[in-house]
Amino acid sequence: MPSGLFLDDAAARLRASVVAIVNGGHGAGFAWRDDLFVTSAHVVSSRKAVVLTPDGRAVEGTVVGRDVDRDIALLHAPEARVPAVTCGDPYALRPGSLVFAVGHPLGVKDAVSVGVFQAVGAIPLGFGMAERRPRRGRSPFIPWVQADVRLAPGNSGGPIADVEGNVIGVAAMIVSGLALAVPAPDLERLLSSS
């Protein structure tokens, strides 16, 4: 448990795994395992992207997986050499638990925003994004981590974590002031299919 109400140790550990992704636009990403990085699909519009590491290096990343329904993309960037995050379980969190996001909102590098976890809830596919029908065999409802963490352009693709610094979701969007993130356990399904 972090000392007192401060999350600085957990945030510092997580910031070491968070990168900036440049690909036309600008967003965040993080080292999931080995040399694989997670970001939002809407952050990377083409197959190649520049990955800016926490120590300031710019390395090439290649998109190796994408799920537009979940707004998730995987990048392979072997030259990045960034420590992987630890995955947490948003389904085990209690509503009211403190959480925090790390990203690059409005170009501010490695900013931390703190909020309260609300729930993991199913929301209709396309809500907050371009409306579309689910692909065959997919539910029209998708689970999202919901929290009142403040996000801005540049946070997309970055981690949302519990107070220990374990990643519980991938920041995707804000809808009416509510942060929505892809639950971390869903990333394993994408990894196994790519």
Coordinates of C-alpha atoms in Angstrom, one line a residue:
M1 CA 0.0 0.0 0.0
P2 CA 1.4 3.5 -0.8
S3 CA 2.4 5.6 2.1
G4 CA -0.4 7.9 3.2
L5 CA -2.4 9.3 0.4
F6 CA 0.5 9.8 -2.0
L7 CA 0.8 7.8 -5.2
D8 CA 4.2 9.1 -6.1
D9 CA 6.1 5.8 -5.8
A10 CA 3.5 3.9 -7.8
A11 CA 3.3 6.7 -10.4
A12 CA 7.1 6.8 -10.8
R13 CA 7.3 3.0 -11.4
L14 CA 4.5 3.2 -14.0
R15 CA 5.9 6.3 -15.7
A16 CA 9.1 4.3 -16.5
S17 CA 7.0 2.0 -18.7
V18 CA 4.9 4.7 -20.5
V19 CA 5.9 6.0 -23.9
A20 CA 4.7 8.6 -26.3
I21 CA 3.4 7.4 -29.7
V22 CA 3.7 9.7 -32.7
N23 CA 1.9 8.7 -35.8
G24 CA 0.2 11.8 -37.4
G25 CA -1.4 12.4 -34.1
H26 CA 0.0 12.0 -30.6
G27 CA -0.9 9.6 -27.8
A28 CA 0.5 7.4 -25.1
G29 CA 1.3 3.7 -24.9
F30 CA 3.0 1.4 -22.5
A31 CA 5.2 -1.7 -22.5
W32 CA 3.0 -4.7 -22.0
R33 CA 5.6 -7.5 -22.3
D34 CA 8.9 -8.1 -24.0
D35 CA 9.0 -5.5 -26.8
L36 CA 5.2 -5.2 -27.3
F37 CA 3.5 -1.9 -26.6
V38 CA -0.2 -1.2 -26.1
T39 CA -1.9 2.0 -27.3
S40 CA -5.3 3.0 -28.7
A41 CA -6.1 2.0 -32.3
H42 CA -7.1 5.6 -33.0
V43 CA -3.6 6.8 -32.1
V44 CA -1.9 4.8 -34.8
S45 CA -3.5 5.2 -38.2
S46 CA -0.7 3.6 -40.2
R47 CA 1.5 0.5 -39.8
K48 CA 4.6 2.4 -38.5
A49 CA 4.9 4.8 -35.6
V50 CA 7.6 6.6 -33.6
V51 CA 7.9 5.4 -30.0
L52 CA 9.4 8.0 -27.7
T53 CA 10.9 6.3 -24.7
P54 CA 10.9 7.8 -21.1
D55 CA 14.7 8.5 -21.5
G56 CA 14.1 10.5 -24.7
R57 CA 15.0 8.0 -27.4
A58 CA 12.9 7.9 -30.6
V59 CA 12.6 4.3 -32.0
E60 CA 10.5 2.8 -34.7
G61 CA 7.4 0.7 -33.9
T62 CA 5.4 -1.5 -36.1
V63 CA 1.7 -2.2 -35.6
V64 CA 1.3 -6.0 -35.2
G65 CA -2.2 -6.2 -33.9
R66 CA -5.3 -4.0 -34.0
D67 CA -8.9 -4.3 -32.7
V68 CA -10.9 -1.3 -33.8
D69 CA -14.0 -2.4 -31.8
R70 CA -11.9 -2.3 -28.6
D71 CA -9.8 0.7 -29.8
I72 CA -6.6 -1.2 -29.1
A73 CA -3.4 -1.6 -31.1
L74 CA -0.2 -3.5 -30.4
L75 CA 3.2 -2.2 -31.5
H76 CA 6.4 -4.1 -31.8
A77 CA 9.4 -1.9 -30.9
P78 CA 12.4 -4.0 -30.0
E79 CA 14.8 -1.1 -29.7
A80 CA 12.7 0.7 -27.0
R81 CA 13.9 -1.4 -24.1
V82 CA 11.3 -0.2 -21.6
P83 CA 10.2 -2.3 -18.5
A84 CA 6.8 -4.0 -18.8
V85 CA 3.9 -3.0 -16.6
T86 CA 2.2 -5.2 -14.1
C87 CA -1.3 -6.1 -15.0
G88 CA -4.1 -5.6 -12.4
D89 CA -7.7 -6.8 -12.4
P90 CA -10.4 -4.1 -12.7
Y91 CA -13.1 -6.7 -12.0
A92 CA -11.6 -7.1 -8.5
L93 CA -11.6 -3.4 -7.7
R94 CA -14.3 -1.9 -5.5
P95 CA -16.2 1.2 -6.6
G96 CA -14.7 4.2 -4.9
S97 CA -11.1 2.8 -5.2
L98 CA -8.5 5.4 -6.1
V99 CA -7.0 5.0 -9.6
F100 CA -4.6 7.1 -11.7
A101 CA -3.7 7.7 -15.3
V102 CA -0.3 8.4 -16.9
G103 CA 0.0 10.0 -20.3
H104 CA 0.9 13.1 -22.2
P105 CA -2.2 15.3 -22.2
L106 CA -2.0 18.3 -24.5
G107 CA 1.7 17.5 -25.0
V108 CA 2.6 17.6 -21.3
K109 CA 5.0 14.7 -20.8
D110 CA 4.3 12.0 -18.2
A111 CA 1.4 13.8 -16.5
V112 CA -0.4 12.0 -13.7
S113 CA -4.1 12.4 -13.0
V114 CA -5.9 10.8 -10.0
G115 CA -9.6 9.8 -9.8
V116 CA -12.0 7.3 -8.5
F117 CA -12.9 3.9 -10.0
Q118 CA -16.6 3.6 -10.7
A119 CA -17.2 0.2 -12.3
V120 CA -16.6 -2.1 -15.2
G121 CA -19.7 -1.8 -17.2
A122 CA -21.0 -2.9 -20.6
I123 CA -21.7 -0.1 -23.0
P124 CA -23.1 -0.4 -26.6
L125 CA -20.5 -0.8 -29.3
G126 CA -19.9 2.6 -31.0
F127 CA -20.9 4.7 -28.0
G128 CA -18.6 7.7 -28.0
M129 CA -17.0 6.5 -31.2
A130 CA -18.2 6.2 -34.8
E131 CA -21.5 4.2 -34.7
R132 CA -21.1 0.7 -36.3
R133 CA -22.5 -2.7 -36.0
P134 CA -20.7 -5.5 -34.2
R135 CA -18.9 -8.0 -36.3
R136 CA -20.5 -11.4 -36.5
G137 CA -20.2 -13.3 -33.3
R138 CA -19.5 -10.2 -31.2
S139 CA -21.8 -8.8 -28.6
P140 CA -23.2 -5.4 -29.3
F141 CA -22.1 -4.5 -25.7
I142 CA -18.5 -4.1 -24.7
P143 CA -17.1 -3.9 -21.1
W144 CA -15.3 -0.6 -20.3
V145 CA -13.5 0.5 -17.1
Q146 CA -15.3 3.6 -16.0
A147 CA -13.5 6.2 -13.8
D148 CA -13.6 9.9 -13.1
V149 CA -9.9 10.3 -14.0
R150 CA -9.3 13.5 -16.1
L151 CA -8.1 12.6 -19.5
A152 CA -7.3 14.9 -22.5
P153 CA -5.8 14.4 -26.0
G154 CA -2.5 12.8 -25.5
N155 CA -3.7 10.4 -22.8
S156 CA -5.3 8.0 -25.3
G157 CA -3.5 4.6 -25.2
G158 CA -1.9 5.3 -21.8
P159 CA -2.5 3.2 -18.7
I160 CA -5.0 3.6 -15.9
A161 CA -3.7 1.9 -12.8
D162 CA -4.7 1.0 -9.2
V163 CA -2.9 2.6 -6.2
E164 CA -0.2 -0.1 -6.4
G165 CA 0.6 0.9 -10.0
N166 CA -1.0 -2.2 -11.6
V167 CA -2.5 -1.4 -15.0
I168 CA -6.3 -2.0 -14.9
G169 CA -7.1 -0.5 -18.3
V170 CA -6.0 1.4 -21.4
A171 CA -7.3 5.0 -21.6
A172 CA -9.6 5.3 -24.7
M173 CA -11.9 8.2 -24.4
I174 CA -13.9 10.7 -22.3
V175 CA -17.7 10.7 -22.6
S176 CA -19.5 13.4 -20.6
G177 CA -16.6 13.7 -18.3
L178 CA -16.3 10.0 -17.6
A179 CA -13.1 8.2 -18.6
L180 CA -13.5 5.0 -20.4
A181 CA -10.7 2.4 -20.7
V182 CA -10.3 -1.0 -22.2
P183 CA -10.0 -3.5 -19.3
A184 CA -6.5 -4.9 -19.0
P185 CA -7.6 -8.6 -19.1
D186 CA -9.1 -8.0 -22.6
L187 CA -5.5 -7.2 -23.8
E188 CA -4.5 -10.9 -23.3
R189 CA -7.2 -12.0 -25.8
L190 CA -5.9 -9.6 -28.4
L191 CA -2.3 -10.7 -27.7
S192 CA -3.2 -14.3 -28.2
S193 CA -5.0 -13.6 -31.5
S194 CA -2.1 -11.6 -33.0

